[in-house]
Coordinates of C-alpha atoms in Angstrom, one line a residue:
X1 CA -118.8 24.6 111.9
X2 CA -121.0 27.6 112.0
X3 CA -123.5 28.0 114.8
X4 CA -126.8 27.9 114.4
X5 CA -129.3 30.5 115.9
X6 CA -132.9 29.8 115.9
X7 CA -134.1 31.4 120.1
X8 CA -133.1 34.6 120.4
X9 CA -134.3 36.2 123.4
X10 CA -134.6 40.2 123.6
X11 CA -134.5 42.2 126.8
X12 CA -134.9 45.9 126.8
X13 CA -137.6 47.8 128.9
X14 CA -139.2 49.2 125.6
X15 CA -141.8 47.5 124.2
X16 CA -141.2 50.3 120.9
X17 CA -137.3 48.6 120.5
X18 CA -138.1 45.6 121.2
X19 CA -140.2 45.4 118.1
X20 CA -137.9 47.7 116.2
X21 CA -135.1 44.5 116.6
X22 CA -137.3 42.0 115.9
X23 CA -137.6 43.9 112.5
X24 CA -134.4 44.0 111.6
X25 CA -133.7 39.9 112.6
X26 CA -134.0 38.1 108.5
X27 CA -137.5 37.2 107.8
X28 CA -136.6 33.6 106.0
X29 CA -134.8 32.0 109.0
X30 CA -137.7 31.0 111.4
X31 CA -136.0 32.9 114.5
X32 CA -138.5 31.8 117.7
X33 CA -138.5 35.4 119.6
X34 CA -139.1 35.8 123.4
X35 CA -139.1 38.7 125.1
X36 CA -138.4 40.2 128.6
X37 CA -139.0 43.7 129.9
X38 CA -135.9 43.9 132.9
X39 CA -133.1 42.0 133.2
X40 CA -134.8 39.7 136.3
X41 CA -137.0 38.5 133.5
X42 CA -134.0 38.2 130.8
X43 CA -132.4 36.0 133.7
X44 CA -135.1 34.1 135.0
X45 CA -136.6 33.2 131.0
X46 CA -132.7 32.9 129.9
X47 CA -132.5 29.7 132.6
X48 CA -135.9 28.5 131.6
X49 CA -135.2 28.8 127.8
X50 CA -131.7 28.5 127.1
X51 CA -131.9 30.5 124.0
X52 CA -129.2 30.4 121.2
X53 CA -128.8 34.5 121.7
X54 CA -129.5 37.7 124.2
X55 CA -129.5 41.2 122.8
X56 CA -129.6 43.0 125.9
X57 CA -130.3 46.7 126.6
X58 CA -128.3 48.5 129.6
X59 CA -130.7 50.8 130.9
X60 CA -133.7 49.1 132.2
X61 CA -135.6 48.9 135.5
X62 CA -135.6 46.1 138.3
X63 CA -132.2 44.4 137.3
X64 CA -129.9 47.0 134.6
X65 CA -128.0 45.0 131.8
X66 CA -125.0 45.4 133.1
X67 CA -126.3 43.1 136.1
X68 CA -128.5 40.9 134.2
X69 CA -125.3 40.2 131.9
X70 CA -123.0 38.8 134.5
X71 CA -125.8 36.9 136.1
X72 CA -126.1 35.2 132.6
X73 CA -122.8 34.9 132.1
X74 CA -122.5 32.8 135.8
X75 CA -125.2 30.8 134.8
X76 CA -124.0 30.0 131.6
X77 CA -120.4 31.0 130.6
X78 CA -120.8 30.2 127.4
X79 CA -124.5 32.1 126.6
X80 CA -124.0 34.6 123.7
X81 CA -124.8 38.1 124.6
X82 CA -124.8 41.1 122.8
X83 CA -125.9 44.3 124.3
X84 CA -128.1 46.4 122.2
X85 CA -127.8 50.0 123.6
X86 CA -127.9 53.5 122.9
X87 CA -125.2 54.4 125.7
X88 CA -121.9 55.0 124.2
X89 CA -120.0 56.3 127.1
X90 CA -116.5 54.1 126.8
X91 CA -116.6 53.2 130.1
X92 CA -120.4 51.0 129.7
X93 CA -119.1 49.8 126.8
X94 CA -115.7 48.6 128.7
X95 CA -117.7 47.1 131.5
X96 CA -119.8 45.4 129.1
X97 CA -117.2 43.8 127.3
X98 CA -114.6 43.0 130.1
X99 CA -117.8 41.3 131.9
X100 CA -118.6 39.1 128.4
X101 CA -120.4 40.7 126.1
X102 CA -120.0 38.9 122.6
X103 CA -120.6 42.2 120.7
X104 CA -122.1 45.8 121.1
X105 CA -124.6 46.7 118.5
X106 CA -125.4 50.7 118.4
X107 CA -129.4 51.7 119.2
X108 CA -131.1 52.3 116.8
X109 CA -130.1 49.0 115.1
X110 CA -130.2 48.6 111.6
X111 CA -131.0 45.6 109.3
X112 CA -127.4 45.7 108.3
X113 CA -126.1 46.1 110.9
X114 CA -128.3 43.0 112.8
X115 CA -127.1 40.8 109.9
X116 CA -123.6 41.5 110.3
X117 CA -124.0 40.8 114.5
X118 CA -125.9 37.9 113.6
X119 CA -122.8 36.6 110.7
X120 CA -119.9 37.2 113.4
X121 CA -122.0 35.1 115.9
X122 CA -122.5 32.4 113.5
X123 CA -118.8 32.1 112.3
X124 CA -117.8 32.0 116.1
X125 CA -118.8 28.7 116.8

């Protein structure tokens, strides 16, 4: 059975991409957005929400991604995460995933490629 996503929350310290990947989400499916600007936020509005899906960006102030990810993660071991970044050093992106990241998406993000994060998370349910 395919999961359904309807809360996705978004963390990234720019208010600019934080809008740009709400653009590329699909208009016609009724996604309820919230929004945090550090990763203390994304953690404390992850436990108060429990939303179907995190994008989360690496580089932000207060808590990084990297940090706010594993403190989701021990919260919740099954929260879906995927980190939305513009760092492709192989190392981040090794940490990322060995500490549970469902997927990387590339900054900028694309509609495409949104939709095809958003299809893999679906079918992985």
């Amino acid at each position: 059975m395919a999961k359904t996503l309807q809360s996705v929350l978004i963390v990234d310290d720019s208010p600019i991409s934080r809008k740009m990947l709400k653009s590329c989400f699909p208009k016609d499916r009724g996604y309820e957005f919230h929004e945090a600007g550090d990763g203390q936020q994304g953690l404390d509005l992850y436990k108060e929400l429990r939303p179907d899906l995190v994008t989360l960006d690496l580089t932000m102030p207060v808590m990084d991604g990297v940090t706010a990810l594993s403190e989701i993660r021990a919260f919740d071991p099954d929260a879906t995460i995927i980190v939305c970044t513009a760092d492709v050093q192989e190392k981040s992106l090794l940490e990322v995933t060995q500490r549970g990241a469902f997927l990387i998406l590339p900054k900028p993000p694309s509609k495409v490629s949104v939709l095809e994060a958003l299809t893999k998370v679906e079918e992985s349910a």
